[in-house]
PDB file of C-alpha atoms in Angstrom:
ATOM      1  CA  UNK H  21      57.788 -46.589 -28.409  1.00  0.00           C
ATOM      2  CA  UNK H  22      55.045 -45.848 -30.929  1.00  0.00           C
ATOM      3  CA  UNK H  23      54.793 -42.231 -29.720  1.00  0.00           C
ATOM      4  CA  UNK H  24      58.536 -41.796 -30.157  1.00  0.00           C
ATOM      5  CA  UNK H  25      58.364 -43.112 -33.743  1.00  0.00           C
ATOM      6  CA  UNK H  26      55.425 -40.839 -34.565  1.00  0.00           C
ATOM      7  CA  UNK H  27      57.245 -37.791 -33.178  1.00  0.00           C
ATOM      8  CA  UNK H  28      60.334 -38.647 -35.223  1.00  0.00           C
ATOM      9  CA  UNK H  29      58.256 -39.047 -38.387  1.00  0.00           C
ATOM     10  CA  UNK H  30      56.531 -35.683 -37.868  1.00  0.00           C
ATOM     11  CA  UNK H  31      59.899 -33.970 -37.496  1.00  0.00           C
ATOM     12  CA  UNK H  32      60.759 -34.973 -41.070  1.00  0.00           C
ATOM     13  CA  UNK H  33      57.539 -33.813 -42.745  1.00  0.00           C
ATOM     14  CA  UNK H  34      58.029 -31.087 -45.371  1.00  0.00           C
ATOM     15  CA  UNK H  35      57.091 -27.514 -44.470  1.00  0.00           C
ATOM     16  CA  UNK H  36      53.483 -27.329 -45.669  1.00  0.00           C
ATOM     17  CA  UNK H  37      52.805 -23.938 -44.183  1.00  0.00           C
ATOM     18  CA  UNK H  38      52.344 -24.947 -40.561  1.00  0.00           C
ATOM     19  CA  UNK H  39      53.792 -21.595 -39.510  1.00  0.00           C
ATOM     20  CA  UNK H  40      52.199 -18.204 -39.765  1.00  0.00           C
ATOM     21  CA  UNK H  41      52.812 -16.148 -42.897  1.00  0.00           C
ATOM     22  CA  UNK H  42      56.505 -15.588 -43.088  1.00  0.00           C
ATOM     23  CA  UNK H  43      59.032 -13.656 -45.068  1.00  0.00           C
ATOM     24  CA  UNK H  44      59.513 -14.776 -48.630  1.00  0.00           C
ATOM     25  CA  UNK H  45      62.569 -16.871 -49.375  1.00  0.00           C
ATOM     26  CA  UNK H  46      63.137 -15.005 -52.635  1.00  0.00           C
ATOM     27  CA  UNK H  47      63.886 -16.897 -55.810  1.00  0.00           C
ATOM     28  CA  UNK H  48      61.740 -17.677 -58.788  1.00  0.00           C
ATOM     29  CA  UNK H  49      57.974 -17.302 -58.833  1.00  0.00           C
ATOM     30  CA  UNK H  50      55.338 -18.429 -61.309  1.00  0.00           C
ATOM     31  CA  UNK H  51      52.060 -16.631 -62.107  1.00  0.00           C
ATOM     32  CA  UNK H  52      48.692 -18.036 -61.054  1.00  0.00           C
ATOM     33  CA  UNK H  53      45.270 -16.635 -61.912  1.00  0.00           C
ATOM     34  CA  UNK H  54      42.360 -16.620 -59.463  1.00  0.00           C
ATOM     35  CA  UNK H  55      39.483 -18.580 -61.038  1.00  0.00           C
ATOM     36  CA  UNK H  56      35.930 -19.515 -59.982  1.00  0.00           C
ATOM     37  CA  UNK H  57      36.277 -17.555 -56.731  1.00  0.00           C
ATOM     38  CA  UNK H  58      33.189 -15.424 -57.304  1.00  0.00           C
ATOM     39  CA  UNK H  59      32.498 -11.993 -55.822  1.00  0.00           C
ATOM     40  CA  UNK H  60      33.896 -12.884 -52.388  1.00  0.00           C
ATOM     41  CA  UNK H  61      37.269 -13.684 -53.908  1.00  0.00           C
ATOM     42  CA  UNK H  62      39.880 -16.232 -52.904  1.00  0.00           C
ATOM     43  CA  UNK H  63      40.958 -16.352 -49.265  1.00  0.00           C
ATOM     44  CA  UNK H  64      44.684 -15.949 -48.675  1.00  0.00           C
ATOM     45  CA  UNK H  65      45.694 -17.757 -45.484  1.00  0.00           C
ATOM     46  CA  UNK H  66      48.686 -17.755 -43.163  1.00  0.00           C
ATOM     47  CA  UNK H  67      49.084 -21.491 -43.817  1.00  0.00           C
ATOM     48  CA  UNK H  68      47.609 -24.299 -45.865  1.00  0.00           C
ATOM     49  CA  UNK H  69      46.648 -26.113 -42.690  1.00  0.00           C
ATOM     50  CA  UNK H  70      43.411 -26.050 -40.704  1.00  0.00           C
ATOM     51  CA  UNK H  71      44.850 -23.609 -38.142  1.00  0.00           C
ATOM     52  CA  UNK H  72      45.772 -20.983 -40.752  1.00  0.00           C
ATOM     53  CA  UNK H  73      43.980 -17.664 -40.549  1.00  0.00           C
ATOM     54  CA  UNK H  74      42.855 -15.287 -43.270  1.00  0.00           C
ATOM     55  CA  UNK H  75      45.455 -12.616 -44.086  1.00  0.00           C
ATOM     56  CA  UNK H  76      43.692 -11.195 -47.132  1.00  0.00           C
ATOM     57  CA  UNK H  77      41.642 -11.841 -50.240  1.00  0.00           C
ATOM     58  CA  UNK H  78      42.417 -12.028 -53.963  1.00  0.00           C
ATOM     59  CA  UNK H  79      39.894 -10.952 -56.600  1.00  0.00           C
ATOM     60  CA  UNK H  80      38.588 -13.066 -59.469  1.00  0.00           C
ATOM     61  CA  UNK H  81      41.037 -12.837 -62.394  1.00  0.00           C
ATOM     62  CA  UNK H  82      43.841 -11.438 -60.232  1.00  0.00           C
ATOM     63  CA  UNK H  83      47.400 -12.666 -60.772  1.00  0.00           C
ATOM     64  CA  UNK H  84      49.175 -14.196 -57.787  1.00  0.00           C
ATOM     65  CA  UNK H  85      52.867 -15.111 -57.695  1.00  0.00           C
ATOM     66  CA  UNK H  86      53.525 -18.678 -56.526  1.00  0.00           C
ATOM     67  CA  UNK H  87      56.771 -19.847 -54.941  1.00  0.00           C
ATOM     68  CA  UNK H  88      55.699 -23.496 -54.675  1.00  0.00           C
ATOM     69  CA  UNK H  89      52.817 -25.949 -54.293  1.00  0.00           C
ATOM     70  CA  UNK H  90      52.022 -28.505 -51.584  1.00  0.00           C
ATOM     71  CA  UNK H  91      49.428 -31.055 -50.547  1.00  0.00           C
ATOM     72  CA  UNK H  92      48.310 -30.817 -46.922  1.00  0.00           C
ATOM     73  CA  UNK H  93      45.755 -32.672 -44.828  1.00  0.00           C
ATOM     74  CA  UNK H  94      43.296 -29.726 -45.017  1.00  0.00           C
ATOM     75  CA  UNK H  95      40.742 -29.613 -47.837  1.00  0.00           C
ATOM     76  CA  UNK H  96      38.412 -26.656 -47.149  1.00  0.00           C
ATOM     77  CA  UNK H  97      36.132 -27.488 -50.098  1.00  0.00           C
ATOM     78  CA  UNK H  98      35.900 -31.252 -50.665  1.00  0.00           C
ATOM     79  CA  UNK H  99      32.953 -30.593 -52.988  1.00  0.00           C
ATOM     80  CA  UNK H 100      35.365 -29.273 -55.656  1.00  0.00           C
ATOM     81  CA  UNK H 101      37.009 -32.676 -56.106  1.00  0.00           C
ATOM     82  CA  UNK H 102      40.392 -30.947 -56.371  1.00  0.00           C
ATOM     83  CA  UNK H 103      41.913 -32.357 -53.185  1.00  0.00           C
ATOM     84  CA  UNK H 104      43.948 -30.455 -50.628  1.00  0.00           C
ATOM     85  CA  UNK H 105      46.329 -28.700 -53.034  1.00  0.00           C
ATOM     86  CA  UNK H 106      47.781 -25.367 -51.931  1.00  0.00           C
ATOM     87  CA  UNK H 107      50.077 -22.722 -53.405  1.00  0.00           C
ATOM     88  CA  UNK H 108      52.458 -20.593 -51.359  1.00  0.00           C
ATOM     89  CA  UNK H 109      52.251 -17.121 -52.900  1.00  0.00           C
ATOM     90  CA  UNK H 110      54.025 -13.832 -52.391  1.00  0.00           C
ATOM     91  CA  UNK H 111      51.846 -11.515 -50.316  1.00  0.00           C
ATOM     92  CA  UNK H 112      52.277  -7.927 -49.073  1.00  0.00           C
ATOM     93  CA  UNK H 113      51.220  -8.465 -45.455  1.00  0.00           C
ATOM     94  CA  UNK H 114      51.291 -11.140 -42.754  1.00  0.00           C
ATOM     95  CA  UNK H 115      48.553  -9.434 -40.724  1.00  0.00           C
ATOM     96  CA  UNK H 116      45.111 -11.039 -40.281  1.00  0.00           C
ATOM     97  CA  UNK H 117      42.421  -9.411 -42.401  1.00  0.00           C
ATOM     98  CA  UNK H 118      39.956  -9.756 -45.258  1.00  0.00           C
ATOM     99  CA  UNK H 119      41.059  -6.835 -47.446  1.00  0.00           C
ATOM    100  CA  UNK H 120      41.611  -7.395 -51.149  1.00  0.00           C
ATOM    101  CA  UNK H 121      45.347  -6.904 -51.719  1.00  0.00           C
ATOM    102  CA  UNK H 122      47.584  -7.298 -54.758  1.00  0.00           C
ATOM    103  CA  UNK H 123      50.343  -9.878 -55.051  1.00  0.00           C
ATOM    104  CA  UNK H 124      53.642  -8.929 -56.709  1.00  0.00           C
ATOM    105  CA  UNK H 125      56.815 -10.959 -57.299  1.00  0.00           C
ATOM    106  CA  UNK H 126      58.635  -8.584 -54.936  1.00  0.00           C
ATOM    107  CA  UNK H 127      56.289  -8.977 -51.957  1.00  0.00           C
ATOM    108  CA  UNK H 128      58.068  -9.474 -48.653  1.00  0.00           C
ATOM    109  CA  UNK H 129      55.754 -12.092 -47.120  1.00  0.00           C
ATOM    110  CA  UNK H 130      53.962 -15.267 -48.148  1.00  0.00           C
ATOM    111  CA  UNK H 131      50.437 -16.575 -47.866  1.00  0.00           C
ATOM    112  CA  UNK H 132      48.677 -19.767 -48.958  1.00  0.00           C
ATOM    113  CA  UNK H 133      45.783 -20.146 -51.418  1.00  0.00           C
ATOM    114  CA  UNK H 134      43.594 -23.172 -52.078  1.00  0.00           C
ATOM    115  CA  UNK H 135      44.523 -24.717 -55.421  1.00  0.00           C
ATOM    116  CA  UNK H 136      40.954 -25.356 -56.576  1.00  0.00           C
ATOM    117  CA  UNK H 137      40.530 -21.619 -57.197  1.00  0.00           C
ATOM    118  CA  UNK H 138      43.988 -20.688 -58.530  1.00  0.00           C
ATOM    119  CA  UNK H 139      45.270 -21.878 -61.895  1.00  0.00           C
ATOM    120  CA  UNK H 140      48.862 -21.767 -63.120  1.00  0.00           C
ATOM    121  CA  UNK H 141      49.237 -19.915 -66.404  1.00  0.00           C
ATOM    122  CA  UNK H 142      51.503 -22.684 -67.722  1.00  0.00           C
ATOM    123  CA  UNK H 143      49.846 -25.893 -68.952  1.00  0.00           C
ATOM    124  CA  UNK H 144      49.598 -28.465 -66.163  1.00  0.00           C
ATOM    125  CA  UNK H 145      51.265 -26.146 -63.656  1.00  0.00           C
ATOM    126  CA  UNK H 146      54.465 -28.122 -64.065  1.00  0.00           C
ATOM    127  CA  UNK H 147      56.625 -25.048 -63.591  1.00  0.00           C
ATOM    128  CA  UNK H 148      55.408 -24.426 -60.022  1.00  0.00           C
ATOM    129  CA  UNK H 149      57.787 -26.561 -57.920  1.00  0.00           C
ATOM    130  CA  UNK H 150      56.795 -28.587 -54.881  1.00  0.00           C
ATOM    131  CA  UNK H 151      57.560 -27.000 -51.522  1.00  0.00           C
TER     132      UNK H 151
END
């Protein structure tokens, strides 16, 4: 009985990026700026979950275009004290890789970036909706 209840509860969880990078849903986007990422840049992942893989990198100071924000159960850098906050951003490719790519509002795919190293350009990030 407990297993059945757990399975039912999981079915109703919001989409936190459990799937691979997917096509963008379109709609409004808000700018983010990559901060404190250093020379290696910010990793863009196929999901904001532990099983996500790297699909690119974003350079320090680069603008990314966020569709929404989410909290997952994966915090890759607990030492930041920022929690497991993630942004789903527009991204030009769903393919695994480490190349530095540019994000535009028109990009066809999405990726996920760790919120500790991406800052909304609006105060408090209130304009980036929850996923």
